[in-house]
Short mmCIF file of C-alpha atoms and ligand atoms in Angstrom, two decimals:
data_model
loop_
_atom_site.label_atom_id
_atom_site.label_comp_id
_atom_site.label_asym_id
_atom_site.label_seq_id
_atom_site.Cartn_x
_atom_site.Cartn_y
_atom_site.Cartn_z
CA UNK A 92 12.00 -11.72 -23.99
CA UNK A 93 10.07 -13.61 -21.45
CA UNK A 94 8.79 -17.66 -22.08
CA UNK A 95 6.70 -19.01 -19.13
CA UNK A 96 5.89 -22.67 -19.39
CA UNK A 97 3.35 -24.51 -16.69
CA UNK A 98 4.74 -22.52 -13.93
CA UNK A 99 3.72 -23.48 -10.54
CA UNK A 100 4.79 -22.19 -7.02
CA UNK A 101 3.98 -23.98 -3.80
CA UNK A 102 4.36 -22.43 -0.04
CA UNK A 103 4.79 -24.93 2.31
CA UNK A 104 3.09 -23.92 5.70
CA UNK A 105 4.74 -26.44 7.66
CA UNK A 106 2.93 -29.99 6.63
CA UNK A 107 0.08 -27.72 4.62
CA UNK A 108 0.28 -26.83 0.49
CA UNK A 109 -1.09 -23.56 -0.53
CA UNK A 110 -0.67 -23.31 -4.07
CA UNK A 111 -0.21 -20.23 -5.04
CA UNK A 112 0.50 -20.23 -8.94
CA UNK A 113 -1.34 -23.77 -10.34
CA UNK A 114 0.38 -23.98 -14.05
CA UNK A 115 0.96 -21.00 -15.98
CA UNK A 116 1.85 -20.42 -19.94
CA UNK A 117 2.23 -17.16 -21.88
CA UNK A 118 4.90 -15.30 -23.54
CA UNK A 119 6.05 -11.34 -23.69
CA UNK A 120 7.30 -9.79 -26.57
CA UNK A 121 9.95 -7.68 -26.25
CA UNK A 122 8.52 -3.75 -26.25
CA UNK A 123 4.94 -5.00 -24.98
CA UNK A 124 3.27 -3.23 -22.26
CA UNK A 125 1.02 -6.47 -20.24
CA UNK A 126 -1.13 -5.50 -17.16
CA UNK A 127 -1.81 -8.42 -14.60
CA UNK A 128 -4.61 -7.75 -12.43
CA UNK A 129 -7.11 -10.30 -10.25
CA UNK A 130 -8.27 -10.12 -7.21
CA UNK A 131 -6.69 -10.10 -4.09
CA UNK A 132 -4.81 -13.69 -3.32
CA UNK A 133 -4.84 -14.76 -6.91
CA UNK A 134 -1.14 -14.85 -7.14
CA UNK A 135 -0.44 -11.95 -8.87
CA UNK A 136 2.89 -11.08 -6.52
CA UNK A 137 3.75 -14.74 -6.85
CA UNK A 138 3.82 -14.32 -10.34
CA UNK A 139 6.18 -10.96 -10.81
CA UNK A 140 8.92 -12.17 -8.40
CA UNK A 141 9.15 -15.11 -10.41
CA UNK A 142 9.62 -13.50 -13.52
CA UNK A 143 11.59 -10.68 -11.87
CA UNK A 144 13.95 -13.92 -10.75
CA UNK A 145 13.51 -13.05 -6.94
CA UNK A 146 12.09 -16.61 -6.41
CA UNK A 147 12.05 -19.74 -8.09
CA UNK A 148 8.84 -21.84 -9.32
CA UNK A 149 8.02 -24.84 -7.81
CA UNK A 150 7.74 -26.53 -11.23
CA UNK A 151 7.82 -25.19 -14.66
CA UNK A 152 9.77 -23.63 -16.97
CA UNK A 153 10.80 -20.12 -17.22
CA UNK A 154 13.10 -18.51 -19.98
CA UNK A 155 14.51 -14.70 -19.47
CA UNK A 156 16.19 -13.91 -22.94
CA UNK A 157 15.91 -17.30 -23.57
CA UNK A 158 17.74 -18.48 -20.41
CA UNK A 159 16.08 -21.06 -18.22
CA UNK A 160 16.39 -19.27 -14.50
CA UNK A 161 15.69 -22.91 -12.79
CA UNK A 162 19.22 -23.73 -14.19
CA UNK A 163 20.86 -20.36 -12.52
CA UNK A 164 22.67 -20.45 -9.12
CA UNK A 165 21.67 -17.71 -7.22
CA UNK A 166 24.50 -15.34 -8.55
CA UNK A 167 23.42 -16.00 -11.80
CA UNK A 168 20.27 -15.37 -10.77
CA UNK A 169 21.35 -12.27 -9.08
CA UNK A 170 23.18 -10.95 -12.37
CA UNK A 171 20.03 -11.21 -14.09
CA UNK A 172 18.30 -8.91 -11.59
CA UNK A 173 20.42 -6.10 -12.39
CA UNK A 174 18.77 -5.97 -15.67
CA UNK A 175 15.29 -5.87 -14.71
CA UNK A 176 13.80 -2.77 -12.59
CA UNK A 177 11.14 -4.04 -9.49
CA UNK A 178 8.78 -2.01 -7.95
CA UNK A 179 8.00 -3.86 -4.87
CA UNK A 180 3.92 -3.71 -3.92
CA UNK A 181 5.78 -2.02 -0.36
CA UNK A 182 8.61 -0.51 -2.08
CA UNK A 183 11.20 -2.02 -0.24
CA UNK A 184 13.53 1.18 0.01
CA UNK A 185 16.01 1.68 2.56
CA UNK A 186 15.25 3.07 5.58
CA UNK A 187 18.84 4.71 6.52
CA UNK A 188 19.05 6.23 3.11
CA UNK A 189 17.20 9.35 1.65
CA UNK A 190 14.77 9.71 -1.28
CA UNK A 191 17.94 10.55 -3.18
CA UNK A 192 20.22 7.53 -1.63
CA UNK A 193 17.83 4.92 -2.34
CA UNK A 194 17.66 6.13 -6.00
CA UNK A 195 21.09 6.60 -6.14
CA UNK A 196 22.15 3.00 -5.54
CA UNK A 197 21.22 1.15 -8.67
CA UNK A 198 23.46 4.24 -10.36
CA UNK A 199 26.46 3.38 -7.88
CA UNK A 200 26.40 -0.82 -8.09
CA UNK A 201 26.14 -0.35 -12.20
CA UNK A 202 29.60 1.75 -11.83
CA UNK A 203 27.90 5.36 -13.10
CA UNK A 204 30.56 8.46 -11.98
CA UNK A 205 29.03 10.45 -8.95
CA UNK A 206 28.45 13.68 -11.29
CA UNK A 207 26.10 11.84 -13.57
CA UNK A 208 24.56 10.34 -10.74
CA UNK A 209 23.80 13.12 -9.34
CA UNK A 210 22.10 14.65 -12.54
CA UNK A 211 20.28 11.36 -13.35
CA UNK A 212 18.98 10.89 -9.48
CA UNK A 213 17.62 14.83 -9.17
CA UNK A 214 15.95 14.36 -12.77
CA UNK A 215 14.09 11.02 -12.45
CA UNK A 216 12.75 12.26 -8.47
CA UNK A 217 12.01 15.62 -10.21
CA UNK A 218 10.05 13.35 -12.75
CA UNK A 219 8.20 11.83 -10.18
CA UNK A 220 6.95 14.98 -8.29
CA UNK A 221 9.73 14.65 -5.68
CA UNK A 222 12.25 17.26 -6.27
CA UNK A 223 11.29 18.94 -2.57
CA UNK A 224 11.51 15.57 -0.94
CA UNK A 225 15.00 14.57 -1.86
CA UNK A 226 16.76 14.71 1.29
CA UNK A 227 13.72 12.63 3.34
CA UNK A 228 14.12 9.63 4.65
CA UNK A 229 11.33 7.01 3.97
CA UNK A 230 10.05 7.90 7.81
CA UNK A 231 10.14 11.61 6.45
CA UNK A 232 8.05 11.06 3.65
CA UNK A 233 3.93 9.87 3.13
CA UNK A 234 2.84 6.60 2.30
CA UNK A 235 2.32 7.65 -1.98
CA UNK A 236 5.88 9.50 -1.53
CA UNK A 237 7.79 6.33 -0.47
CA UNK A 238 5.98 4.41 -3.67
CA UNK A 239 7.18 7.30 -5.95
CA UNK A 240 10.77 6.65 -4.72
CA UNK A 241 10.14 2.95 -5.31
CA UNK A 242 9.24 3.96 -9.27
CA UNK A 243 12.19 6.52 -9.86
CA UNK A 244 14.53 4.11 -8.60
CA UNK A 245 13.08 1.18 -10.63
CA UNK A 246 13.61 3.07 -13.82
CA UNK A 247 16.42 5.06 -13.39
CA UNK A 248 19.00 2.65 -15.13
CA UNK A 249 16.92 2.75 -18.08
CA UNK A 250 16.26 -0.84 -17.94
CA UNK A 251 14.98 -2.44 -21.37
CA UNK A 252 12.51 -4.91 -18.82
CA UNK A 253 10.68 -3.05 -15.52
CA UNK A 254 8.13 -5.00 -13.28
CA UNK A 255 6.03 -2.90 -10.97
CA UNK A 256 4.01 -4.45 -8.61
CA UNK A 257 0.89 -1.71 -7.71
CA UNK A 258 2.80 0.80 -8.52
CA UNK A 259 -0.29 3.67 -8.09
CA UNK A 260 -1.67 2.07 -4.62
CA UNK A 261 -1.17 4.99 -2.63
CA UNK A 262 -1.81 7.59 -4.89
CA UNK A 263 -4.29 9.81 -5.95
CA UNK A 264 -5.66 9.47 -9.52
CA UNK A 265 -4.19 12.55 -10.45
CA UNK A 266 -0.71 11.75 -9.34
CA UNK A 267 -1.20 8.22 -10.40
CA UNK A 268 -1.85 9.07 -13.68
CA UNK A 269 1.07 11.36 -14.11
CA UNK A 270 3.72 8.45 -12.74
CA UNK A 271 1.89 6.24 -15.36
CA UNK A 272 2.42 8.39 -18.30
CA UNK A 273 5.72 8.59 -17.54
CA UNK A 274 5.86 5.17 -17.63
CA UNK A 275 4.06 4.68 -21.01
CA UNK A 276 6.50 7.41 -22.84
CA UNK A 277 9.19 4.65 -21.71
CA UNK A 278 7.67 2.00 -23.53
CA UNK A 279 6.69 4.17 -26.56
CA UNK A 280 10.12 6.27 -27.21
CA UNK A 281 12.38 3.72 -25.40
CA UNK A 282 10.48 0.32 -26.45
CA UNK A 283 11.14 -0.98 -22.46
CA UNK A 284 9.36 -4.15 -21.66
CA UNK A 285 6.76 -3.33 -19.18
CA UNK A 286 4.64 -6.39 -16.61
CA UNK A 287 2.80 -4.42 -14.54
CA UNK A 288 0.36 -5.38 -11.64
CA UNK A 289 -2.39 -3.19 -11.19
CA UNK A 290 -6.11 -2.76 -9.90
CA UNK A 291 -6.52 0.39 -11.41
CA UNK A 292 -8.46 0.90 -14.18
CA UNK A 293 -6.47 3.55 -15.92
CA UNK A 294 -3.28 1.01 -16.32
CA UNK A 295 -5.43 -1.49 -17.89
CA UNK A 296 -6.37 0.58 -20.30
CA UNK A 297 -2.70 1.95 -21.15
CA UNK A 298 -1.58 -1.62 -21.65
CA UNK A 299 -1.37 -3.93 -24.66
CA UNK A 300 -2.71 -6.69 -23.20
CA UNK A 301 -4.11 -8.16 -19.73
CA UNK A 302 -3.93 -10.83 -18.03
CA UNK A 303 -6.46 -11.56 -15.78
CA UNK A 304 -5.49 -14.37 -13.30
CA UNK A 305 -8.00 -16.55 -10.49
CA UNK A 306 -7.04 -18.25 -8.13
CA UNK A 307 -3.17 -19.25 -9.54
CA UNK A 308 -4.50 -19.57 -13.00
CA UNK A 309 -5.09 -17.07 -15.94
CA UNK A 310 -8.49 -16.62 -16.68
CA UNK A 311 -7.97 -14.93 -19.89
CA UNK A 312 -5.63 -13.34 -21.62
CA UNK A 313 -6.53 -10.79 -23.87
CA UNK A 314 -5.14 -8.04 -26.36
CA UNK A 315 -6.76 -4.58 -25.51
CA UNK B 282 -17.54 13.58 19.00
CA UNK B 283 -14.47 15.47 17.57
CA UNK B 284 -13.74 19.33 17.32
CA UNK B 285 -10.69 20.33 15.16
CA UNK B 286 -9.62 23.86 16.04
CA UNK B 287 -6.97 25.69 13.61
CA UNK B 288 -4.43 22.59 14.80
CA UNK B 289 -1.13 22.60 12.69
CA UNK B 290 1.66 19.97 12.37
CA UNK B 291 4.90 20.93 11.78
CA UNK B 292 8.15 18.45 11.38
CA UNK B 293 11.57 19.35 11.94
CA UNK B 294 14.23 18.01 9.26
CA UNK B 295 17.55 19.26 11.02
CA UNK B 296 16.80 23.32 10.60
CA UNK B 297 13.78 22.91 7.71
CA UNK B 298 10.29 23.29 9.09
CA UNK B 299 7.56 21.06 6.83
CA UNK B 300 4.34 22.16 7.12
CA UNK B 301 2.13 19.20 6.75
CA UNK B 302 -0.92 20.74 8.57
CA UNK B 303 -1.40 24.61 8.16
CA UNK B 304 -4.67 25.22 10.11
CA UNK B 305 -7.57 23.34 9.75
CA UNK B 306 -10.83 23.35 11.37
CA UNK B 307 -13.78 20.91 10.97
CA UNK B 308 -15.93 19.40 13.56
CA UNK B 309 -18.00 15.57 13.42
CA UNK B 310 -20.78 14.38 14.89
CA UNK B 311 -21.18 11.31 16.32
CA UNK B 312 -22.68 8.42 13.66
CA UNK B 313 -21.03 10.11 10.56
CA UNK B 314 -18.99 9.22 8.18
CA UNK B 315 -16.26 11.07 6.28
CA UNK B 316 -14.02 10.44 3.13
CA UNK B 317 -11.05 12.57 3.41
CA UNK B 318 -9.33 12.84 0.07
CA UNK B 319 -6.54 14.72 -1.79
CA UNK B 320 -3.44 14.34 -3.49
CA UNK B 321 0.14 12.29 -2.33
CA UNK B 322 1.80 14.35 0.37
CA UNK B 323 -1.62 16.93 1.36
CA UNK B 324 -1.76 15.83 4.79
CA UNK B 325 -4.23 13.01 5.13
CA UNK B 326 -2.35 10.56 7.41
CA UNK B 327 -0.79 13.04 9.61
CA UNK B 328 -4.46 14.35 9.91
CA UNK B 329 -5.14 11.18 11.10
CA UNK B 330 -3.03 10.16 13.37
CA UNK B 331 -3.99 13.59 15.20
CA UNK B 332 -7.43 12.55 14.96
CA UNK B 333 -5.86 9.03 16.44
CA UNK B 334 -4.33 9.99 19.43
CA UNK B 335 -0.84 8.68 18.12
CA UNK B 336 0.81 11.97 18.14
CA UNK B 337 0.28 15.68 18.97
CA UNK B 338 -0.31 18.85 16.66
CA UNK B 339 2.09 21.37 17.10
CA UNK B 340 -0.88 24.00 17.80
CA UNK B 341 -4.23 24.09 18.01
CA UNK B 342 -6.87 22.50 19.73
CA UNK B 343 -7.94 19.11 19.10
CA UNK B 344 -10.79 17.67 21.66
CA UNK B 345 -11.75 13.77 21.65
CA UNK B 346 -15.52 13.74 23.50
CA UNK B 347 -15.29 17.25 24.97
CA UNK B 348 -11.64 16.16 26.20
CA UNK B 349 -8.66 18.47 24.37
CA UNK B 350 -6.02 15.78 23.97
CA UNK B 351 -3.09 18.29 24.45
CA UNK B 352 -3.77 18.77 28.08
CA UNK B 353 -3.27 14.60 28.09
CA UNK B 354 -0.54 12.51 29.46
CA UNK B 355 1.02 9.85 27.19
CA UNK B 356 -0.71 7.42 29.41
CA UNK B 357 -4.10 9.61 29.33
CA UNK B 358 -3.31 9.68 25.62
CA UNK B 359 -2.76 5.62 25.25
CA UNK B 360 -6.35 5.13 26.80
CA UNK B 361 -7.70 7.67 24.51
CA UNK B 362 -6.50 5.03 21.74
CA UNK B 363 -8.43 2.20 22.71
CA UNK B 364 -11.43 3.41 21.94
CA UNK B 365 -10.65 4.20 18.55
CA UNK B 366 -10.38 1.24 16.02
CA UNK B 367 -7.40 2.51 13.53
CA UNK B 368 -6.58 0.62 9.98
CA UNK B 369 -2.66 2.09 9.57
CA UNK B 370 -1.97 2.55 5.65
CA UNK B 371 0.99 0.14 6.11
CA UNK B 372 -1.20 -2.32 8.19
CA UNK B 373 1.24 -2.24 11.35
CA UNK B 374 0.44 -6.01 11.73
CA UNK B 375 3.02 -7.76 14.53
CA UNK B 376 4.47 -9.86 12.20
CA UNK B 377 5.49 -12.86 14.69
CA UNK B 378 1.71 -13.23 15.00
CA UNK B 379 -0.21 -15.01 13.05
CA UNK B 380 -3.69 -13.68 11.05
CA UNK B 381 -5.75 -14.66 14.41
CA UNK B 382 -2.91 -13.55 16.85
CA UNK B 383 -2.80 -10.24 15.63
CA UNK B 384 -7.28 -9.79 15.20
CA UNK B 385 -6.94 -11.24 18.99
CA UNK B 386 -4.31 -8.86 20.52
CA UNK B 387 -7.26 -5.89 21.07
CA UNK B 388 -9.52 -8.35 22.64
CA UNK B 389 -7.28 -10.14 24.83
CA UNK B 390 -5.83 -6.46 26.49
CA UNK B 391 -9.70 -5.33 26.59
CA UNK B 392 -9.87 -8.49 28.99
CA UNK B 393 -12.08 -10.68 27.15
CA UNK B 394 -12.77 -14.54 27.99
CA UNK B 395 -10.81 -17.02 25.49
CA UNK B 396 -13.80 -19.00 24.26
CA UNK B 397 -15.15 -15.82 23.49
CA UNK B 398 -12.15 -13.85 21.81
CA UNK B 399 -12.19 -16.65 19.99
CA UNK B 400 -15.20 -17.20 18.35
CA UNK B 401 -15.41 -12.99 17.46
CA UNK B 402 -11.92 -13.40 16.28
CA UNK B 403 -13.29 -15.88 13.69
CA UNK B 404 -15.96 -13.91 12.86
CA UNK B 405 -14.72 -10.83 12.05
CA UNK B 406 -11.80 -12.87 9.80
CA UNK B 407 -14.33 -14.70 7.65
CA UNK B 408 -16.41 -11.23 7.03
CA UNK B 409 -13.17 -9.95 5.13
CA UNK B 410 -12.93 -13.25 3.07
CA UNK B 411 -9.61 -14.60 5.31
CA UNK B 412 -11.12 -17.81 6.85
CA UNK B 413 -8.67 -20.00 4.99
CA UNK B 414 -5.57 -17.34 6.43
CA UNK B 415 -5.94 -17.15 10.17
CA UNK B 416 -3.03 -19.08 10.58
CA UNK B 417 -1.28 -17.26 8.19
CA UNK B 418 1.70 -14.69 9.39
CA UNK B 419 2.17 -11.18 7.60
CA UNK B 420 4.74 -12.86 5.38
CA UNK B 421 2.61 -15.68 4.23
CA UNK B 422 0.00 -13.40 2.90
CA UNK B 423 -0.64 -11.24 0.29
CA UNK B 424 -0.56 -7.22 0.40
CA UNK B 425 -4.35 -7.02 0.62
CA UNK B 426 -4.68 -10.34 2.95
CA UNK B 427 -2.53 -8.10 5.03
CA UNK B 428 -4.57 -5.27 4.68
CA UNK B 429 -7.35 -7.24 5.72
CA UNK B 430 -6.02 -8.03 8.55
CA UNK B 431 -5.82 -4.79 9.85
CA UNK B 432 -9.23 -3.79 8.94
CA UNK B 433 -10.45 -7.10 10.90
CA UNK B 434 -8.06 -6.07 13.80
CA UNK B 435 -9.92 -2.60 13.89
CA UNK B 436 -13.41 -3.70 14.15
CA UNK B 437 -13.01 -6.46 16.18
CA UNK B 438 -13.82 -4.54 19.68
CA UNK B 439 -16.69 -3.15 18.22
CA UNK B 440 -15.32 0.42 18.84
CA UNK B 441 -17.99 3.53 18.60
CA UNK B 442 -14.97 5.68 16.43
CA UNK B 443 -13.03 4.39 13.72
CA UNK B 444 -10.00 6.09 11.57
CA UNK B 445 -8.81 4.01 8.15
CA UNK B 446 -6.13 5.45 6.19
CA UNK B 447 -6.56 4.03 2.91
CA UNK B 448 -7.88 1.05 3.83
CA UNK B 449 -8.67 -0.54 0.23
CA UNK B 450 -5.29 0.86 -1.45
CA UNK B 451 -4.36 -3.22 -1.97
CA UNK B 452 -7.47 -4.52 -2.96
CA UNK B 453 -9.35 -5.09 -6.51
CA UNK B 454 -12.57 -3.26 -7.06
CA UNK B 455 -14.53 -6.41 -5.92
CA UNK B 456 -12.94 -6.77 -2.68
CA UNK B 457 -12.44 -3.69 -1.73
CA UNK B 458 -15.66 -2.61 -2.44
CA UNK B 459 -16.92 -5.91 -0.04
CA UNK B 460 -14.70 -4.74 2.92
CA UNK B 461 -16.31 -1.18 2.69
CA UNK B 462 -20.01 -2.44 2.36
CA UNK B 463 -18.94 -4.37 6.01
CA UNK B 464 -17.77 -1.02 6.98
CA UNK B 465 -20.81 0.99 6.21
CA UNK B 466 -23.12 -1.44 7.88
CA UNK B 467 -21.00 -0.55 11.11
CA UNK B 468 -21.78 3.06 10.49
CA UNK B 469 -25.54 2.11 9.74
CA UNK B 470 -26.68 -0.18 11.88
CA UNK B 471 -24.44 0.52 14.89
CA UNK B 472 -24.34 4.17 14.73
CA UNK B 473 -20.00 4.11 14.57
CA UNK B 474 -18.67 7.49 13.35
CA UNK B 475 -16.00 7.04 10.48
CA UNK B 476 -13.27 9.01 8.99
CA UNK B 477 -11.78 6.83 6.11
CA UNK B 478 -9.07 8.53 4.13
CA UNK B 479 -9.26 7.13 0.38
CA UNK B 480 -8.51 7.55 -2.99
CA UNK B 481 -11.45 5.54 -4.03
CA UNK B 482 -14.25 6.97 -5.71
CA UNK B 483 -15.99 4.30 -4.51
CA UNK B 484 -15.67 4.89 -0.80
CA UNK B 485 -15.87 9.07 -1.56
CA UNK B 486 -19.59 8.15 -2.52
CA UNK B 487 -20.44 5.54 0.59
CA UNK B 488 -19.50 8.60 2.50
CA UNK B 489 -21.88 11.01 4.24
CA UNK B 490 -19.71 14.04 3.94
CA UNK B 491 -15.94 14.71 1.91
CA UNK B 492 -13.15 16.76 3.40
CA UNK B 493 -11.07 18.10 0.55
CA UNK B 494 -7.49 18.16 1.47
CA UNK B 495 -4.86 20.26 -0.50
CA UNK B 496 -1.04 20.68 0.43
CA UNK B 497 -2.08 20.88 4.40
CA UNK B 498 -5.33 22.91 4.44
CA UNK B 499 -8.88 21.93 4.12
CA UNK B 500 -9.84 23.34 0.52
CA UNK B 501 -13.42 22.15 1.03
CA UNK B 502 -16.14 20.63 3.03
CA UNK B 503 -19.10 19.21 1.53
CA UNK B 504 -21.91 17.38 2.15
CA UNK B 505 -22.05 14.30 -0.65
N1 LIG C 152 5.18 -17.17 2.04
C1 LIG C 152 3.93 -17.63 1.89
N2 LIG C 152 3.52 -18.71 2.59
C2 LIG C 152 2.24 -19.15 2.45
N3 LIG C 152 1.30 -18.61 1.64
C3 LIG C 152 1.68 -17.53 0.94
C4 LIG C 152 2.99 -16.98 1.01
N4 LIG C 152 3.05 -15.88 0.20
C5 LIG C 152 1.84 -15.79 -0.37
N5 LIG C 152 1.01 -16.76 0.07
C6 LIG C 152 -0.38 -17.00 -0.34
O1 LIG C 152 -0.38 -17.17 -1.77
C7 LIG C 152 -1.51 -16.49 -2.33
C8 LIG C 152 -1.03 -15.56 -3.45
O2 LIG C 152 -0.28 -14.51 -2.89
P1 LIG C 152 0.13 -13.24 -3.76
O3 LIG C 152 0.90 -12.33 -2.88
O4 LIG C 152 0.80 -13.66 -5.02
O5 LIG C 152 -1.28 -12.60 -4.14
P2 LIG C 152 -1.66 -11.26 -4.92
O6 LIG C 152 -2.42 -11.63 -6.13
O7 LIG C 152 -0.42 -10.44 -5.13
O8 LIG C 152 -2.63 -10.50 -3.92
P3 LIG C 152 -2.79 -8.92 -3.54
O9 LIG C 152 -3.52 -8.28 -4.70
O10 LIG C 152 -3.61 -8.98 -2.28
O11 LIG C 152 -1.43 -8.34 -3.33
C9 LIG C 152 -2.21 -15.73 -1.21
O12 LIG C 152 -3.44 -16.31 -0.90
C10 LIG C 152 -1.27 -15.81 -0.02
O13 LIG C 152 -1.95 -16.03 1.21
N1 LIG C 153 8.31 12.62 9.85
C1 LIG C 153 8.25 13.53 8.86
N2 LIG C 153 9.26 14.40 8.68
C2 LIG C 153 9.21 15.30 7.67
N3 LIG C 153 8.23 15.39 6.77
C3 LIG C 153 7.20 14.53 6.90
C4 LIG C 153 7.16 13.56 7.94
N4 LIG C 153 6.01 12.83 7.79
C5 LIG C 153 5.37 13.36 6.73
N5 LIG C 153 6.09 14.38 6.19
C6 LIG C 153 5.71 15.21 5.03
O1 LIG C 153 4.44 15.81 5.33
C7 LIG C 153 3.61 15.79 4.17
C8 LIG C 153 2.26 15.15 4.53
O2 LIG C 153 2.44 13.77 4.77
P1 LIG C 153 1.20 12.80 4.92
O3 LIG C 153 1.74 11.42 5.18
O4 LIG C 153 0.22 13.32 5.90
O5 LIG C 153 0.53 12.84 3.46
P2 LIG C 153 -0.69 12.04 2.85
O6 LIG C 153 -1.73 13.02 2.45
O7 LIG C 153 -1.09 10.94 3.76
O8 LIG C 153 -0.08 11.41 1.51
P3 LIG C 153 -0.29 9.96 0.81
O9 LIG C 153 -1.63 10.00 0.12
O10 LIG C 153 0.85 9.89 -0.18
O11 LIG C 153 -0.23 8.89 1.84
C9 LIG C 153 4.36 15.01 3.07
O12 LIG C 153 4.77 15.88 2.05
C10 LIG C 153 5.55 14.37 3.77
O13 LIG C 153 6.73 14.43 2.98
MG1 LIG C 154 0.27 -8.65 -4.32
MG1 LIG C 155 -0.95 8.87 3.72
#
């Protein structure tokens, strides 16, 4: 499902290169469960909004279902975003829209009839521990709330790929736990794709296989 | 240095009352150093930013030095603040400033020379590992650089109180556990009383003393 070849990405501060990714290769198997962790400033961000096609490498190749997203215009690029559910590392939700709006959206672009929304949004936030939080707005809500929104509304248009980017940051290893089970019963009964960057221990251990990256490189890559 | 009397915190959505703080009581002495802890949503960072001086409970009594901060003025209140180094959980960096710009910003309104906010501005960067950043803004840094950031930007006056609210949430073990090491060595060799809300076990155990939070109460207070 996913073909990285000798990525790179390079932010231009002014005259001065800071190369963030320095020449990546691996692949993902569709229904594999990854966990990218290293420490802070290796990248690991860079990384997932490539693959999640919210930026482009500097160099390199990188196939989504076997299309190259270097040849996409951003439309295209776009399009393929629908199909992939982000969890941003700070959520990104909207502030003028409740817990419910915000996980209502995805529902609403895809074309889903209000009703179902409705019973889809209220089942996934009730999944999530939020079902007394609904009608907050992110202001209204704590820091490990807002990132719970960020997860419910990542997965709920069942998406067969989801990257989440520190998905348990903010929460306590009780809560984080439950959020990631949920998230392992989608890759078990549903077979979803899942990249997800972590530095929690408890992820790494639910995944397949980690990635550890260094400094814009992997370091190893290795089957749990 | 603090004394917590029964305070409470209510917010108003519309009509609903939510009771994020339903009594609690604890008192610190100067030079120690607390780990508040407890699930998503019990009431840590609205603890905290009564503790902060960046708003008011709704009742109780809540005295900073022998001062009770509800017979303050906002302006009484603002001073209050600058004598308390705070880490936000979402950082709360000024993002038109750069790395530097935004360690500086304390120093400069405490009235500080230039050669010699500069050199101290330096200093405390390259203790959290950012020396190659400072000219970095918000948006050209990673989630824990950014974090960093606002740990530096908290230290940097050398303040005798300081209040982080999950100040490692971004950061792999090693990292995180470095920028709490600096942080204890405060508390040790300068005598600065902490309160660091966390969900790392890590920091739980650096701590002198653990306030247990559960859904807006204190469910216990022990001595680690
Ligand atoms: N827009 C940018 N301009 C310049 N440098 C950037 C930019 N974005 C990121 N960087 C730098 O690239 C490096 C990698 O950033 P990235 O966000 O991918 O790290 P990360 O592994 O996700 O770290 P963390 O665990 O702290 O979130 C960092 O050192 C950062 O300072
Ligand atoms: N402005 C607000 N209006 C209404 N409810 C709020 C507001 N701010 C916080 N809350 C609610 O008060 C409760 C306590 O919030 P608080 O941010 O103190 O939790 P927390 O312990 O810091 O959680 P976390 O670990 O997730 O950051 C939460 O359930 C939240 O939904
Ligand atoms: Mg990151
Ligand atoms: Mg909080």
């Amino acid at each position: 499902v996913l073909e990285v070849e000798d990525i790179t990405k390079t932010y231009m501060m002014g005259e001065i290169p800071v190369n963030a990714l320095r020449g990546l290769s691996f692949e993902v198997e569709s229904g594999e469960y990854i966990a990218v962790v290293g420490p802070s400033g290796s990248g690991k961000s860079t990384l997932l909004n490539m693959i999640g096609a919210l930026d482009r490498p500097t160099s390199g190749k990188l196939m989504i279902e076997g299309v190259d997203v270097s040849t996409l215009s951003d439309n295209q690029l776009a399009d393929t975003r629908k199909n992939v559910g982000f969890v941003f590392q700070f959520f990104n939700l909207i502030p003028r829209l409740d817990a419910r709006g915000n996980v209502d959206l995805p529902l609403a672009i895809a074309g889903v009839p209000r009703s179902e929304r409705k019973k889809r949004t209220e089942e996934v936030l009730t999944s999530v521990g939020l079902e007394d939080r609904m009608h907050h707005k992110s202001s209204e809500l704590s820091g490990g709330e807002r990132q719970r929104v960020a997860v419910a509304r990542a997965i709920v248009t069942n998406p067969a790929f989801i990257l989440m980017d520190e998905p348990t940051g903010n929460l306590d290893s009780k809560t984080g736990g439950e959020i990631m089970d949920l998230v392992k019963q989608l890759n078990e009964k549903q077979g979803v794709t899942l990249i997800v960057v972590t530095h929690d221990q408890y992820i790494g251990q639910q995944a397949d296989r980690t990635l550890h990256m260094l400094d814009g490189v992997i370091a190893s890559d290795v089957v749990n």
